Coordinates of C-alpha atoms in Angstrom, one line a residue:
X1 CA 181.9 65.9 -43.2
X2 CA 180.2 64.1 -46.2
X3 CA 181.0 66.8 -48.8
X4 CA 184.3 66.6 -50.5
X5 CA 185.7 70.1 -51.0
X6 CA 187.8 70.7 -54.3
X7 CA 190.3 73.1 -53.3
X8 CA 190.2 76.4 -55.3
X9 CA 193.3 78.1 -56.7
X10 CA 194.5 81.4 -55.5
X11 CA 193.3 83.1 -58.6
X12 CA 189.9 81.8 -57.8
X13 CA 189.8 83.2 -54.2
X14 CA 191.2 86.5 -55.3
X15 CA 188.1 86.8 -57.7
X16 CA 185.9 85.7 -55.0
X17 CA 187.3 88.3 -52.5
X18 CA 186.6 90.9 -55.4
X19 CA 183.3 90.1 -55.6
X20 CA 182.7 89.9 -51.8
X21 CA 183.9 93.7 -51.6
X22 CA 181.9 94.6 -54.5
X23 CA 178.6 93.2 -53.0
X24 CA 179.7 94.8 -49.5
X25 CA 179.7 98.2 -50.9
X26 CA 176.4 97.7 -52.4
X27 CA 174.7 96.4 -49.6
X28 CA 176.5 99.0 -47.2
X29 CA 174.9 101.9 -49.7
X30 CA 171.7 100.5 -49.9
X31 CA 171.0 100.0 -46.1
X32 CA 172.6 103.6 -45.2
X33 CA 174.7 101.9 -42.6
X34 CA 177.5 99.6 -41.9
X35 CA 181.4 99.6 -41.2
X36 CA 182.8 99.6 -44.7
X37 CA 186.5 100.2 -43.6
X38 CA 186.7 97.3 -41.5
X39 CA 185.0 95.2 -43.9
X40 CA 187.1 95.9 -46.8
X41 CA 190.2 95.4 -45.0
X42 CA 188.8 91.6 -43.8
X43 CA 187.6 90.5 -47.2
X44 CA 190.6 88.8 -48.3
X45 CA 191.1 86.9 -44.9
X46 CA 187.4 86.0 -44.9
X47 CA 187.6 84.8 -48.6
X48 CA 190.5 82.6 -48.0
X49 CA 189.1 81.0 -45.2
X50 CA 185.8 80.1 -46.2
X51 CA 187.0 79.5 -50.1
X52 CA 190.1 77.9 -49.3
X53 CA 190.5 76.5 -45.8
X54 CA 187.7 76.1 -43.3
X55 CA 186.2 72.5 -43.3
X56 CA 182.6 73.6 -43.4
X57 CA 179.5 72.6 -45.4
X58 CA 176.9 75.1 -46.2
X59 CA 174.5 72.0 -46.1
X60 CA 175.3 71.0 -42.9
X61 CA 176.1 74.3 -41.1
X62 CA 175.5 72.7 -37.6
X63 CA 177.9 69.5 -38.5
X64 CA 179.5 68.9 -34.6
X65 CA 182.7 68.2 -36.7
X66 CA 182.7 71.3 -38.5
X67 CA 185.5 73.9 -37.8
X68 CA 184.5 77.0 -36.2
X69 CA 185.1 80.4 -37.2
X70 CA 184.4 83.4 -34.9
X71 CA 184.3 86.9 -36.1
X72 CA 185.2 88.8 -32.8
X73 CA 184.8 92.2 -34.7
X74 CA 181.2 91.8 -35.2
X75 CA 180.5 95.3 -36.1
X76 CA 182.2 94.3 -39.7
X77 CA 178.9 91.9 -40.1
X78 CA 178.7 93.2 -43.8
X79 CA 181.7 91.4 -45.0
X80 CA 180.9 88.2 -42.9
X81 CA 177.4 88.2 -44.6
X82 CA 178.5 88.8 -48.2
X83 CA 181.3 85.8 -47.4
X84 CA 178.4 83.5 -46.2
X85 CA 176.4 84.3 -49.1
X86 CA 179.7 83.5 -51.4
X87 CA 180.1 80.5 -49.3
X88 CA 176.7 79.1 -49.8
X89 CA 175.4 79.4 -46.4
X90 CA 172.7 82.2 -47.3
X91 CA 171.2 83.3 -50.4
X92 CA 172.6 86.4 -52.2
X93 CA 169.2 87.9 -52.3
X94 CA 169.0 88.0 -48.7
X95 CA 171.9 90.7 -48.4
X96 CA 169.5 93.1 -50.3
X97 CA 167.8 92.9 -46.8
X98 CA 170.9 94.0 -44.6
X99 CA 170.1 96.2 -41.7
X100 CA 166.4 96.2 -42.5
X101 CA 163.6 96.1 -40.1
X102 CA 162.8 92.3 -39.4
X103 CA 166.1 91.2 -41.3
X104 CA 168.2 88.2 -40.1
X105 CA 171.3 90.6 -41.1
X106 CA 171.4 92.5 -38.1
X107 CA 174.5 95.2 -37.8
X108 CA 176.1 92.7 -35.2
X109 CA 175.8 88.9 -36.3
X110 CA 173.3 86.7 -34.6
X111 CA 173.8 82.8 -34.4
X112 CA 170.2 82.2 -33.9
X113 CA 169.1 83.8 -37.1
X114 CA 171.9 83.2 -39.8
X115 CA 173.4 79.7 -40.7
X116 CA 177.1 79.9 -40.3
X117 CA 177.5 82.3 -37.6
X118 CA 179.2 80.7 -34.6
X119 CA 178.5 83.3 -31.8
X120 CA 177.0 86.5 -31.6
X121 CA 179.7 88.8 -31.3
X122 CA 179.5 93.0 -31.5
X123 CA 180.7 93.9 -28.2
X124 CA 184.5 94.0 -28.4
X125 CA 186.8 91.6 -26.5
X126 CA 184.1 88.7 -26.4
X127 CA 185.0 86.7 -29.7
X128 CA 188.2 85.6 -28.6
X129 CA 187.2 84.4 -25.3
X130 CA 184.7 82.3 -26.7
X131 CA 186.9 80.9 -29.3
X132 CA 189.3 79.5 -26.4
X133 CA 186.2 78.0 -25.0
X134 CA 185.3 76.2 -28.4
X135 CA 188.9 75.1 -28.7
X136 CA 189.0 73.6 -25.3
X137 CA 185.9 71.8 -26.2
X138 CA 187.6 70.2 -29.4
X139 CA 190.4 69.0 -27.2
X140 CA 188.2 67.3 -24.6
X141 CA 186.2 65.8 -27.5
X142 CA 189.5 64.5 -29.1
X143 CA 188.5 66.2 -32.1
X144 CA 190.4 67.4 -35.4
X145 CA 188.3 70.5 -35.7
X146 CA 189.9 73.7 -35.6
X147 CA 188.8 77.3 -34.3
X148 CA 189.4 80.5 -36.2
X149 CA 189.0 83.8 -34.7
X150 CA 189.1 87.3 -36.6
X151 CA 190.2 90.0 -34.0
X152 CA 190.5 93.7 -34.9
X153 CA 193.6 95.5 -33.7
X154 CA 192.0 98.2 -31.8
X155 CA 189.9 95.6 -30.1
X156 CA 193.1 94.4 -28.5
X157 CA 192.9 97.0 -26.1
X158 CA 190.1 95.2 -24.2
X159 CA 191.5 93.2 -21.4
X160 CA 189.4 90.2 -21.8
X161 CA 191.3 89.2 -25.0
X162 CA 194.6 89.1 -22.9
X163 CA 193.0 87.1 -20.3
X164 CA 192.0 84.7 -23.0
X165 CA 195.3 84.7 -24.6
X166 CA 197.1 84.0 -21.4
X167 CA 194.6 81.0 -21.0
X168 CA 195.0 79.6 -24.5
X169 CA 199.0 79.9 -24.0
X170 CA 198.7 77.9 -20.8
X171 CA 196.3 75.1 -22.3
X172 CA 198.6 74.8 -25.2
X173 CA 195.7 74.9 -27.6
X174 CA 197.5 74.2 -30.8
X175 CA 194.0 73.8 -32.3
X176 CA 193.3 77.4 -32.2
X177 CA 194.1 80.5 -35.0
X178 CA 193.8 83.9 -33.8
X179 CA 193.9 86.4 -36.7
X180 CA 194.8 89.9 -36.1
X181 CA 193.2 92.6 -38.9
X182 CA 196.1 94.8 -38.5
X183 CA 195.1 97.6 -40.3
X184 CA 196.2 100.5 -37.7
X185 CA 192.9 102.2 -37.4
X186 CA 190.1 102.3 -34.9
X187 CA 186.9 104.5 -34.5
X188 CA 188.5 107.8 -34.5
X189 CA 191.9 107.5 -34.3
X190 CA 194.9 105.1 -35.1
X191 CA 195.6 102.6 -32.8
X192 CA 199.2 103.2 -32.0
X193 CA 198.1 107.0 -30.7
X194 CA 195.2 105.6 -28.6
X195 CA 197.1 102.7 -26.8
X196 CA 199.9 101.4 -28.6
X197 CA 200.2 97.6 -29.2
X198 CA 203.4 96.8 -30.8
X199 CA 205.6 95.2 -30.6
X200 CA 202.4 92.8 -31.0
X201 CA 204.3 89.8 -32.0
X202 CA 206.4 89.8 -29.4
X203 CA 203.3 90.4 -27.0
X204 CA 201.7 87.4 -28.1
X205 CA 205.1 85.0 -27.9
X206 CA 205.2 85.9 -24.4
X207 CA 202.0 84.4 -23.7
X208 CA 203.1 81.2 -25.4
X209 CA 201.7 81.6 -28.8
X210 CA 203.3 80.8 -32.1
X211 CA 203.6 84.0 -34.3
X212 CA 203.5 84.7 -38.0
X213 CA 203.3 88.3 -39.4
X214 CA 201.6 88.1 -43.1
X215 CA 200.4 90.6 -45.7
X216 CA 196.8 90.5 -45.2
X217 CA 195.9 91.1 -48.9
X218 CA 198.3 88.4 -50.3
X219 CA 196.1 85.3 -51.0
X220 CA 198.8 83.1 -51.7
X221 CA 200.6 83.6 -48.3
X222 CA 197.4 83.7 -46.4
X223 CA 196.7 80.3 -47.8
X224 CA 200.2 79.1 -47.0
X225 CA 200.1 80.4 -43.7
X226 CA 196.7 79.2 -42.6
X227 CA 197.1 75.8 -44.2
X228 CA 200.8 75.6 -42.1
X229 CA 198.8 75.9 -38.8
X230 CA 199.7 74.8 -36.1
X231 CA 202.9 76.8 -36.5
X232 CA 204.4 74.9 -33.5
X233 CA 202.6 71.8 -31.6
X234 CA 201.2 72.5 -28.1
X235 CA 201.1 76.0 -29.0
X236 CA 198.2 78.3 -30.3
X237 CA 198.9 80.2 -33.6
X238 CA 198.5 83.7 -34.2
X239 CA 198.5 85.5 -37.5
X240 CA 199.1 89.1 -37.7
X241 CA 197.9 90.4 -41.0
X242 CA 198.6 93.6 -42.0
X243 CA 196.0 95.0 -43.6
X244 CA 194.6 98.4 -45.0
X245 CA 191.2 99.6 -43.8
X246 CA 189.0 100.3 -46.7
X247 CA 191.5 98.2 -49.1
X248 CA 190.5 98.4 -52.9
X249 CA 188.5 101.6 -52.9
X250 CA 191.1 104.8 -53.1
X251 CA 188.9 107.5 -51.3
X252 CA 188.3 105.0 -48.6
X253 CA 191.8 103.2 -48.0
X254 CA 193.4 104.2 -44.8
X255 CA 191.0 106.9 -43.7
X256 CA 189.7 106.9 -40.3
X257 CA 186.5 108.7 -41.2
X258 CA 185.5 105.8 -43.1
X259 CA 184.9 103.3 -39.6
X260 CA 181.3 104.2 -40.0
X261 CA 180.8 106.4 -43.0
X262 CA 178.4 105.4 -46.1
X263 CA 179.2 105.8 -49.5
X264 CA 176.9 107.8 -51.7
X265 CA 175.4 106.3 -54.9
X266 CA 178.0 107.9 -56.7
X267 CA 181.0 107.0 -54.7
X268 CA 179.4 103.5 -54.7
X269 CA 179.6 103.4 -58.5
X270 CA 183.4 104.5 -58.4
X271 CA 184.0 101.9 -55.7
X272 CA 182.5 99.0 -57.7
X273 CA 184.5 100.0 -61.0
X274 CA 187.9 100.3 -58.8
X275 CA 186.7 96.8 -57.3
X276 CA 186.2 95.4 -60.8
X277 CA 189.7 96.3 -62.3

């Protein structure tokens, strides 16, 4: 790729993540729609990837040698769009059209409408299988490009994911990094009450993956972990990122009802104040 990137500091990424969260709260409030809890839990992960890790260029979004980022938890489109704006793929002003009639910024991301979106996601269990395919393609091309995919933890109850996990381990896709947004909540309940996932690290390891568990809100730890991939040659990498749904907003954090809920004008003002501290 032609662009030479200057690696930002962890402090700069932290500031970027706070700005992404604030903008996210604004657009969800304005639209009256969104998945704000899951957006906020993933903001540090996306900020770290786009501002400090991914080999991507907003001026060449279709460069064949770019890294691929796939957001399997496509319902958290708000944080993807705000991150793409922060990274220069789309103008910030476009965020004001989020969910509006005719806007390219749909509730689920569409690669035909938004630069930087690699594949359409929304139906859970689709993103990881697609990511396995892009990683296989890079191997066939003898390309150094990598694929990163973000999955929700509740999403791992979909069987298609485990077929993909098994295939990736079998093929030794060490150019693939799966990140699990492990906030412990899904729509309507806690994951462990719905269909227990733990021990999640042991499950991935049993399928041939190299696994690391991190604090999904610690930018320094996220940076070091992503930059260390592949964790083992010949094995795909899994990052289990422990997060809090609604991170950074006191009345949203770890509250199951905020999977779909939209903040009022007063709540939005309070959230932005808390996210500015």
